[in-house]
C-alpha atoms as one frame of an Amber mdcrd trajectory, in Angstrom:
protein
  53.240  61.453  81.025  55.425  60.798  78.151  58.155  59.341  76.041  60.851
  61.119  75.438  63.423  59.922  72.824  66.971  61.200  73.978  70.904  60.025
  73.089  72.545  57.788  75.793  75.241  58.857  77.327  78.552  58.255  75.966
  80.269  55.169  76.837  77.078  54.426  79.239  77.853  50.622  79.735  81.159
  51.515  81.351  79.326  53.533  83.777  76.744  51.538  84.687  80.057  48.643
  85.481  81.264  51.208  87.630  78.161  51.963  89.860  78.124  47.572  90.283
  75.325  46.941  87.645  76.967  44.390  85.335  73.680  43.299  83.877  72.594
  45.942  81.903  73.113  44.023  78.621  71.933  40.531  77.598  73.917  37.210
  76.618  72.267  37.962  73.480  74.068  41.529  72.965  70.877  43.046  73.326
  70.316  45.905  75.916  68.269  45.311  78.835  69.183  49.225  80.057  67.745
  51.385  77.540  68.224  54.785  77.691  67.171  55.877  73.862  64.162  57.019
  75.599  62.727  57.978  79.110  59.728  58.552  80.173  58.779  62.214  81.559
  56.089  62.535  84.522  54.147  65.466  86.329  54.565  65.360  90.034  50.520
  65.004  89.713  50.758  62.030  87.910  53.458  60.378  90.208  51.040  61.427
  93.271  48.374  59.564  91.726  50.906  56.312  91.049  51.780  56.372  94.850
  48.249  56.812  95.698  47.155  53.919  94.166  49.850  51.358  94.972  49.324
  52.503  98.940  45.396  51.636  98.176  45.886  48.412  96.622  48.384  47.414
  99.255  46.024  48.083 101.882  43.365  45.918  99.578  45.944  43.334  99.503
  47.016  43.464 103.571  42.645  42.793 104.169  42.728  40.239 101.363  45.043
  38.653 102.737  43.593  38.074 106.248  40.371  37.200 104.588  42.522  33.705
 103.255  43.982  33.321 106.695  40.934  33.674 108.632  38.387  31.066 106.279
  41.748  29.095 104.911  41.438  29.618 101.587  44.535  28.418 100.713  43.739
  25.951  97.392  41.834  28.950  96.079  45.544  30.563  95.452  47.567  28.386
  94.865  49.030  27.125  97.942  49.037  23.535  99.808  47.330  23.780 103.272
  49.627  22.139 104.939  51.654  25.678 104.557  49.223  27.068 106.365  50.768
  27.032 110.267  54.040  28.809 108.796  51.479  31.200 106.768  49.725  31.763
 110.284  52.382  32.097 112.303  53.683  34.861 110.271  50.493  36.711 109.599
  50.080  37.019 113.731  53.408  38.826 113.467  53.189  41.056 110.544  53.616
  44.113 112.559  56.768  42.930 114.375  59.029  40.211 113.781  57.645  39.004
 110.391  57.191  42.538 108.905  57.637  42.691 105.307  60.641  44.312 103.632
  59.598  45.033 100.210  57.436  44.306  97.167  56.658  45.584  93.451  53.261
  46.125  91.635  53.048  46.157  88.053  50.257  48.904  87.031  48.917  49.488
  83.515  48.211  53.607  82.746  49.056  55.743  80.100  48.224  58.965  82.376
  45.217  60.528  79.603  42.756  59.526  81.862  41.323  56.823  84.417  42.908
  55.548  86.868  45.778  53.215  87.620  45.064  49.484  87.375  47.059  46.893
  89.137  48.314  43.979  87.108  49.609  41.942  89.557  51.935  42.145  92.768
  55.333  41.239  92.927  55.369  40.484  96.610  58.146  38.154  97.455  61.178
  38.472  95.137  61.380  41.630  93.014  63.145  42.130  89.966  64.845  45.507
  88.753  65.766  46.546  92.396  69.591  48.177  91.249  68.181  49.399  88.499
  65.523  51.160  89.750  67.252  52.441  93.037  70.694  53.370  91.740  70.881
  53.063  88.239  68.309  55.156  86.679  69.312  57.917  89.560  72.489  58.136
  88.498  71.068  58.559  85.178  69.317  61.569  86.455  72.456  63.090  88.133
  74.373  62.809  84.655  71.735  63.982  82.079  68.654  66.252  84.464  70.522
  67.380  87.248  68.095  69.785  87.924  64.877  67.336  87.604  63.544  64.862
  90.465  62.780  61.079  90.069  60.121  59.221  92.254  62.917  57.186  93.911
  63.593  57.021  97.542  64.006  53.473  97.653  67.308  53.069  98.672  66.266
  55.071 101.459  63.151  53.482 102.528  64.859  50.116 102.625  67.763  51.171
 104.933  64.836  52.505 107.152  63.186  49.457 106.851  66.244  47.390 108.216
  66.221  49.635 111.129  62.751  48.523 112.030  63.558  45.309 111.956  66.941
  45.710 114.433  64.414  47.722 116.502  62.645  44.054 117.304  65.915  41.926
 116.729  68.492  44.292 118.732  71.005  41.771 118.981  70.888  42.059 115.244
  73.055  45.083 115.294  75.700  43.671 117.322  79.688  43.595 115.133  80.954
  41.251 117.393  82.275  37.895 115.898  80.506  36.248 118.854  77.304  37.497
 117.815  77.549  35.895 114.200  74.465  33.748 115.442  72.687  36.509 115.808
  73.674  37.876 111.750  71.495  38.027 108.984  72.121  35.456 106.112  71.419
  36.898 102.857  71.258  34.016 100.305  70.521  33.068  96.763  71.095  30.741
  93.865  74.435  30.901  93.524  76.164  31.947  90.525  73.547  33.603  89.182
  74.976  37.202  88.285  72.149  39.225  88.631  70.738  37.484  91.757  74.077
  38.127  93.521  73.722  41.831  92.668  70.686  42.097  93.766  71.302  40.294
  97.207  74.631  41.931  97.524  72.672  45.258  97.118  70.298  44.542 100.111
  73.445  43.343 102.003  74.446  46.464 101.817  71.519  48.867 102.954  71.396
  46.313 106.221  75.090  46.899 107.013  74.432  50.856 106.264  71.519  50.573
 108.803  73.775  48.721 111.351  73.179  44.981 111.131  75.815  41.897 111.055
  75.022  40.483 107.568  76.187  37.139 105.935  76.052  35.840 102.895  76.384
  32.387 101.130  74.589  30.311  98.358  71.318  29.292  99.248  72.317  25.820
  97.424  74.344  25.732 100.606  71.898  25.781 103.728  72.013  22.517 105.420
  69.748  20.941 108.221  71.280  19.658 111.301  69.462  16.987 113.024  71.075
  17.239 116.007  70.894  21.085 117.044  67.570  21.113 115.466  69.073  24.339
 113.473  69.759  25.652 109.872  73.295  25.885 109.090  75.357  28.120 106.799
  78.927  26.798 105.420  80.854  27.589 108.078  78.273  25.725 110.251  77.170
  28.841 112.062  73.209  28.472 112.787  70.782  30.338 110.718  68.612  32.380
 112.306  67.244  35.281 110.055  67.352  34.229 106.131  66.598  37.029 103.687
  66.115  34.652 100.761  66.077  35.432  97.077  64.678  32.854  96.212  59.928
  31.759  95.994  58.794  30.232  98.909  56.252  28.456  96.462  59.548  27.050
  95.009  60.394  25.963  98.608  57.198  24.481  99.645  58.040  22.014  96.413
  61.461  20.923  97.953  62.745  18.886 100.734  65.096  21.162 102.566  62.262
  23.862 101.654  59.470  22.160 103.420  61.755  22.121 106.213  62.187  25.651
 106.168  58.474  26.031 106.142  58.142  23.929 109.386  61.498  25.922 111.099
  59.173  28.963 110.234  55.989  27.743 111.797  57.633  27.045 115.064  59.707
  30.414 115.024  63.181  28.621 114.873  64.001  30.933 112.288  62.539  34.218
 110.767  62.371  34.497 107.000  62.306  37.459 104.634  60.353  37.949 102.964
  57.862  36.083 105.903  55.984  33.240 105.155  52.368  35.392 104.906  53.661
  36.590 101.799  53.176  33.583  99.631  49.685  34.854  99.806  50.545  38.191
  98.344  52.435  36.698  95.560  49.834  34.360  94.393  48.046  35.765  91.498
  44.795  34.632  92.857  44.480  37.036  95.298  43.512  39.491  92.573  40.384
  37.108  91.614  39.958  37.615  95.606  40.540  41.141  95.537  37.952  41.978
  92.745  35.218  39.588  94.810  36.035  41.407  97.734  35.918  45.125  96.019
  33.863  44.551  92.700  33.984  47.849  90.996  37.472  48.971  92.679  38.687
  52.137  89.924  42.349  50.412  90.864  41.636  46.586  90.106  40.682  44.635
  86.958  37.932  42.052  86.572  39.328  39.215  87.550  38.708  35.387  88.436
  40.062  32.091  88.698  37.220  31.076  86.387  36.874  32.235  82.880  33.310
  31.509  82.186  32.359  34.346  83.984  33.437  36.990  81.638  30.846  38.122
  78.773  31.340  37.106  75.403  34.044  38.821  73.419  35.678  40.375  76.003
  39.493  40.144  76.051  41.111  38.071  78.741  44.893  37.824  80.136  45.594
  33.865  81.225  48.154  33.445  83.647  49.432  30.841  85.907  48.732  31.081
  89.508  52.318  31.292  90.675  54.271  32.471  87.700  56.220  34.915  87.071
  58.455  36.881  84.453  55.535  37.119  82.123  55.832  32.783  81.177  52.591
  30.725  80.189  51.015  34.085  79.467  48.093  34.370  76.941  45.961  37.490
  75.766  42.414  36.143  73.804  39.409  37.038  73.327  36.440  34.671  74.730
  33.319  33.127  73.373  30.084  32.514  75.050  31.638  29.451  76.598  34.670
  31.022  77.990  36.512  29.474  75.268  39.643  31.551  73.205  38.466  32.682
  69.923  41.235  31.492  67.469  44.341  31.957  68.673  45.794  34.224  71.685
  46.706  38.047  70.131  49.847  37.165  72.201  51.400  34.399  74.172  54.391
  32.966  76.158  55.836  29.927  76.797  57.753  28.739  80.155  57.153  25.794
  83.555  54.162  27.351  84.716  51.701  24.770  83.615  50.642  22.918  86.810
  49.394  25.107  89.373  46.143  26.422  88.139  45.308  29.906  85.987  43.942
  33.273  87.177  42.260  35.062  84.119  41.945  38.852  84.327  40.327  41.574
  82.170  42.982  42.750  79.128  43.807  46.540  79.547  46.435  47.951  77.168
  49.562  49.549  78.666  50.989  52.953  78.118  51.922  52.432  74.774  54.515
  54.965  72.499  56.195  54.041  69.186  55.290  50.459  69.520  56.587  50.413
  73.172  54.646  49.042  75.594  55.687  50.154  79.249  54.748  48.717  82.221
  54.924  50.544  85.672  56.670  48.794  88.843  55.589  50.989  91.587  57.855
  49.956  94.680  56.736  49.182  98.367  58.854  49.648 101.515  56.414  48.090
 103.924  52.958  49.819 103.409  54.740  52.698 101.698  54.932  53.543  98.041
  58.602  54.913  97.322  59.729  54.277  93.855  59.184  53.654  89.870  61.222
  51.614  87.156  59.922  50.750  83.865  59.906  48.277  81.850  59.017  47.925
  77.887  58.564  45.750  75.556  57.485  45.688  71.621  55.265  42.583  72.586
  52.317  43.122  74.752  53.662  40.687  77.366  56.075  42.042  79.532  58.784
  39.347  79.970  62.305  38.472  81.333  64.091  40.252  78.409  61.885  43.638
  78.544  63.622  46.604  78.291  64.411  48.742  81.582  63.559  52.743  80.723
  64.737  55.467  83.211  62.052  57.894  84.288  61.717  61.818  85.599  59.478
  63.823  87.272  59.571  67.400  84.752  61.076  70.381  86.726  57.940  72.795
  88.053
């Protein structure tokens, strides 16, 4: 595993605006696609990467049926009157609430040890184009002849057609059947949202389904039908959302959702079980539950229990983009000593902290990269990466193609 400084590709913005990736440079002028550099992998090394986001997934699938079961709900985040939607869902995980997709965010520099899982990313992704099409054309245009852990695009599709296997009417064209479409919304205009949600469009109408979409800003409640309606005041009855249910739970039209949810009026993707995979807690739950795990990080929702001087990541319960992120080192106490080596500012200040052992990330020329393995399901299918000069990988971090070296 390495960095490899290389020359982009002539006139590289205008291709990525012709594959439909418009965001590949800042308001700022600064790139967020960055390929001055990629980083080169043995297929050993991506083995181990898919190996260990399959393990942690499973970790996270028992983790979270150990909330569900004793209610644990405060202990991540989450209010408990959420719970019957949370419930619901979990009882149908393998059917008509399976998940779609997720990301983890693993720190290794491949010299050694294993993986360790930052965090999971388990509701609404970032760097989905970029990771499925972007950086593989990338590959087509400058290594041809080398291979990329990416079958993404792929997995997804197949993971639409699981879902039409339990929803067949789902896969009706018929105009008459628009009841029966999926409604793929999000805040709306929001460029890179719309990409992203136009992208997943997509792979359902390549694996067959009737697909809809419309601003989430949109979705109204009618009292008399008892349904969710869209604009043209067609119900709603399968909502692939970009857009945190722990941001729902805190609005009106939200909570309804929740409470559709519960009583199976409608069926949300991501499903309501995963607000429990994209709490930060359930790490602190995952190391009390596998102390020791070569794949996990100390971790806890209290910060008293780590030794004197060790060094401690702070970060809010339900954030997300790297905000309200600190890195310090702790006293006896479990008190920062002077200030944080690094720190963020953002909105995440209310809903309680997670604190988790600091472990550096793959670091070259003062880059810091982060790994986003990619789940279809249970199934590990893909790697972008993101870096960053700071040691907090944020919003504006740098997106770095990757390739597995020819054998």
């Amino acid at each position: 595993m390495e960095r490899v400084p290389t020359a982009p590709r002539p006139q590289w913005q205008t291709k990525l605006d012709e594959i439909g990736f418009p965001f590949h440079t800042d308001a700022d002028g600064t790139a967020y696609w960055d390929e001055s550099a990629y980083w080169r992998f043995s297929l050993a090394e991506i083995e181990t990467l898919e190996a260990a986001a399959e393990e942690v997934y499973r970790l996270c699938e028992d983790a979270v049926g150990h909330v569900v079961t004793r209610g644990l709900y405060e202990a991540v985040g989450l209010p408990p009157w959420a719970a019957p939607a949370i419930e619901a869902s979990w009882a149908e995980r393998g059917g008509r609430d399976m998940a779609l997709y997720a990301r983890f965010d693993f720190a290794w520099d491949g010299k050694g040890g294993a993986p360790k899982a930052l965090e999971l990313n388990a509701e609404t992704p970032t760097s989905l184009y970029e990771t499925a099409v972007a950086q593989w054309c990338w590959l087509q245009d400058v290594h041809p002849d080398a291979d990329q852990f990416n079958s993404l695009e792929e997995a997804l599709v197949e993971r639409w057609q699981a879902r039409m296997q339990v929803f067949p009417a789902l896969a009706s064209p018929t105009m008459a059947s628009q009841a029966e479409a999926v409604h793929f919304a999000c805040l709306m205009p929001h460029p890179e949202d719309e990409a992203t949600i136009a992208y997943l469009q997509t792979l359902a109408l390549r694996a067959g389904m009737t697909t809809k979409a419309m601003p989430i800003q949109a979705i109204r409640y009618d009292d008399a039908s008892g349904c969710f309606l869209d604009e043209a005041g067609l119900p709603i009855r399968h909502l692939m959302k970009l857009y945190p249910w722990d941001w729902m739970i805190r609005e009106t039209t939200g909570r309804e959702l929740v409470t559709a949810a519960a009583q199976g009026r409608i069926r949300m993707i991501e499903p309501a079980w995963k607000m429990l995979m994209a709490s930060k807690g359930l790490f602190a739950l995952l190391w009390e539950l596998n102390p020791g795990h070569p794949n996990l990080l100390p971790t806890a929702l209290d910060r008293t229990g780590f030794p004197a001087g060790s060094m401690v990541v702070a970060k809010p319960l339900l954030g997300r983009e790297g905000s309200n992120v600190s890195i310090a080192t702790l006293d006896a106490a479990g008190f920062p000593v002077g200030q944080p080596i690094a720190q963020t500012e953002g909105p995440y200040v209310d809903e309680g902290w997670v604190y988790q052992a600091f472990t550096p990330l793959a670091e070259a020329d003062g880059n810091h990269a982060v790994l986003g393995v990619w789940m279809a399901g249970d199934k590990a299918c893909g790697l972008g990466i993101r870096e960053d000069r700071a040691l907090i990988t944020g919003n504006t971090s740098r997106f770095v193609p990757h390739m597995i070296a020819p054998t």
